[in-house]
Amino acid sequence: MSTCQALIIPADQAQPARLETIGTDLETLQTLVHGSIEAVSGKDWHFYLNEEGKILGLMPNVRAASLVWELTGALTDVYCGDVVFLGHDAQGEEADLPAYVIAIWE
């Protein structure tokens, strides 16, 4: 099992976002987002969220949306539930979240 540094952003703003080394297996990712995962990709980063977040009425993740806005200058969706940001390498494999994404977050 591969491990990578990830940024985990809970939808509940009372819970702190955190950098954490996590396993990148499906079971771990599903546990972190509380259900089936959906991936949203950026340049050299991506994030996972619960693919049924809107249907289930999960809380919108304002902090994740703000980070996406900072990274891309655009928002194309409402992201609901907890979100896990990771990086990916040139082959599309999971990797540590890029340092510039962490710097923007901080």
CSV table of C-alpha atoms in Angstrom, one decimal:
chain,number,residue,atom,x,y,z
A,1,MET,CA,0.0,0.0,0.0
A,2,SER,CA,1.2,3.4,-1.0
A,3,THR,CA,1.2,6.4,1.5
A,4,CYS,CA,1.2,10.1,0.6
A,5,GLN,CA,1.0,13.4,2.3
A,6,ALA,CA,-2.6,14.7,2.0
A,7,LEU,CA,-4.6,17.7,3.0
A,8,ILE,CA,-7.9,16.6,4.7
A,9,ILE,CA,-10.5,19.4,4.8
A,10,PRO,CA,-13.6,18.6,6.8
A,11,ALA,CA,-16.8,20.3,5.6
A,12,ASP,CA,-17.6,21.2,9.2
A,13,GLN,CA,-15.6,24.4,9.7
A,14,ALA,CA,-15.4,23.8,13.4
A,15,GLN,CA,-13.0,20.9,12.6
A,16,PRO,CA,-9.5,21.8,11.6
A,17,ALA,CA,-8.0,20.9,8.3
A,18,ARG,CA,-4.9,18.8,8.6
A,19,LEU,CA,-1.9,17.6,6.7
A,20,GLU,CA,-1.6,13.9,7.2
A,21,THR,CA,0.2,10.9,5.7
A,22,ILE,CA,-2.5,8.5,4.6
A,23,GLY,CA,-2.8,5.2,2.7
A,24,THR,CA,-4.1,5.8,-0.8
A,25,ASP,CA,-6.0,2.6,-1.1
A,26,LEU,CA,-9.7,2.8,-1.9
A,27,GLU,CA,-10.9,1.7,1.5
A,28,THR,CA,-8.9,4.5,3.3
A,29,LEU,CA,-10.2,7.1,0.8
A,30,GLN,CA,-13.8,6.0,1.2
A,31,THR,CA,-13.5,6.1,5.0
A,32,LEU,CA,-12.1,9.6,4.9
A,33,VAL,CA,-15.0,10.9,2.7
A,34,HIS,CA,-17.6,8.7,4.3
A,35,GLY,CA,-18.7,6.8,1.2
A,36,SER,CA,-18.0,6.2,-2.5
A,37,ILE,CA,-15.4,8.5,-3.9
A,38,GLU,CA,-15.4,10.9,-6.8
A,39,ALA,CA,-12.2,12.5,-8.1
A,40,VAL,CA,-11.8,16.1,-9.2
A,41,SER,CA,-8.4,16.8,-11.0
A,42,GLY,CA,-6.2,19.8,-11.3
A,43,LYS,CA,-2.8,20.3,-12.9
A,44,ASP,CA,-0.7,18.1,-10.6
A,45,TRP,CA,-3.2,17.7,-7.7
A,46,HIS,CA,-6.6,16.3,-7.3
A,47,PHE,CA,-9.1,15.7,-4.6
A,48,TYR,CA,-11.6,13.1,-3.5
A,49,LEU,CA,-15.0,13.7,-2.1
A,50,ASN,CA,-18.2,11.7,-1.5
A,51,GLU,CA,-19.8,11.2,-4.9
A,52,GLU,CA,-23.2,11.3,-3.4
A,53,GLY,CA,-22.5,14.3,-1.1
A,54,LYS,CA,-25.2,16.5,-2.6
A,55,ILE,CA,-27.8,13.7,-2.8
A,56,LEU,CA,-27.1,12.8,0.9
A,57,GLY,CA,-27.4,16.5,1.9
A,58,LEU,CA,-23.8,16.7,3.2
A,59,MET,CA,-22.6,20.1,4.2
A,60,PRO,CA,-21.0,22.2,1.5
A,61,ASN,CA,-17.2,22.4,1.9
A,62,VAL,CA,-16.5,26.1,1.7
A,63,ARG,CA,-12.8,25.8,2.6
A,64,ALA,CA,-12.2,23.2,-0.2
A,65,ALA,CA,-14.1,25.4,-2.7
A,66,SER,CA,-11.9,28.4,-1.6
A,67,LEU,CA,-8.8,26.4,-2.2
A,68,VAL,CA,-10.0,25.3,-5.6
A,69,TRP,CA,-10.7,28.9,-6.4
A,70,GLU,CA,-7.2,30.0,-5.4
A,71,LEU,CA,-5.7,27.2,-7.5
A,72,THR,CA,-7.7,27.6,-10.6
A,73,GLY,CA,-9.6,30.9,-10.6
A,74,ALA,CA,-12.8,29.0,-11.2
A,75,LEU,CA,-15.5,27.0,-9.5
A,76,THR,CA,-17.6,24.6,-11.5
A,77,ASP,CA,-19.4,22.8,-8.8
A,78,VAL,CA,-20.5,22.8,-5.1
A,79,TYR,CA,-18.3,20.3,-3.2
A,80,CYS,CA,-20.2,18.7,-0.3
A,81,GLY,CA,-18.7,16.6,2.5
A,82,ASP,CA,-15.1,16.1,3.6
A,83,VAL,CA,-12.4,16.4,1.0
A,84,VAL,CA,-9.0,14.8,0.6
A,85,PHE,CA,-6.4,16.6,-1.5
A,86,LEU,CA,-3.5,14.7,-2.9
A,87,GLY,CA,-0.9,15.1,-5.7
A,88,HIS,CA,-0.3,13.0,-8.7
A,89,ASP,CA,2.9,12.3,-10.7
A,90,ALA,CA,3.4,12.4,-14.5
A,91,GLN,CA,1.9,8.9,-14.8
A,92,GLY,CA,-1.2,9.8,-12.8
A,93,GLU,CA,-0.2,7.8,-9.7
A,94,GLU,CA,-0.9,9.2,-6.3
A,95,ALA,CA,1.8,11.4,-4.9
A,96,ASP,CA,2.4,13.8,-2.0
A,97,LEU,CA,0.4,17.0,-2.3
A,98,PRO,CA,2.6,19.6,-4.0
A,99,ALA,CA,4.2,22.2,-1.7
A,100,TYR,CA,2.7,25.1,-3.5
A,101,VAL,CA,-0.8,23.8,-2.8
A,102,ILE,CA,0.1,23.5,0.9
A,103,ALA,CA,1.6,27.1,0.8
A,104,ILE,CA,-1.6,28.5,-0.7
A,105,TRP,CA,-3.7,26.6,1.9
A,106,GLU,CA,-1.6,27.9,4.8
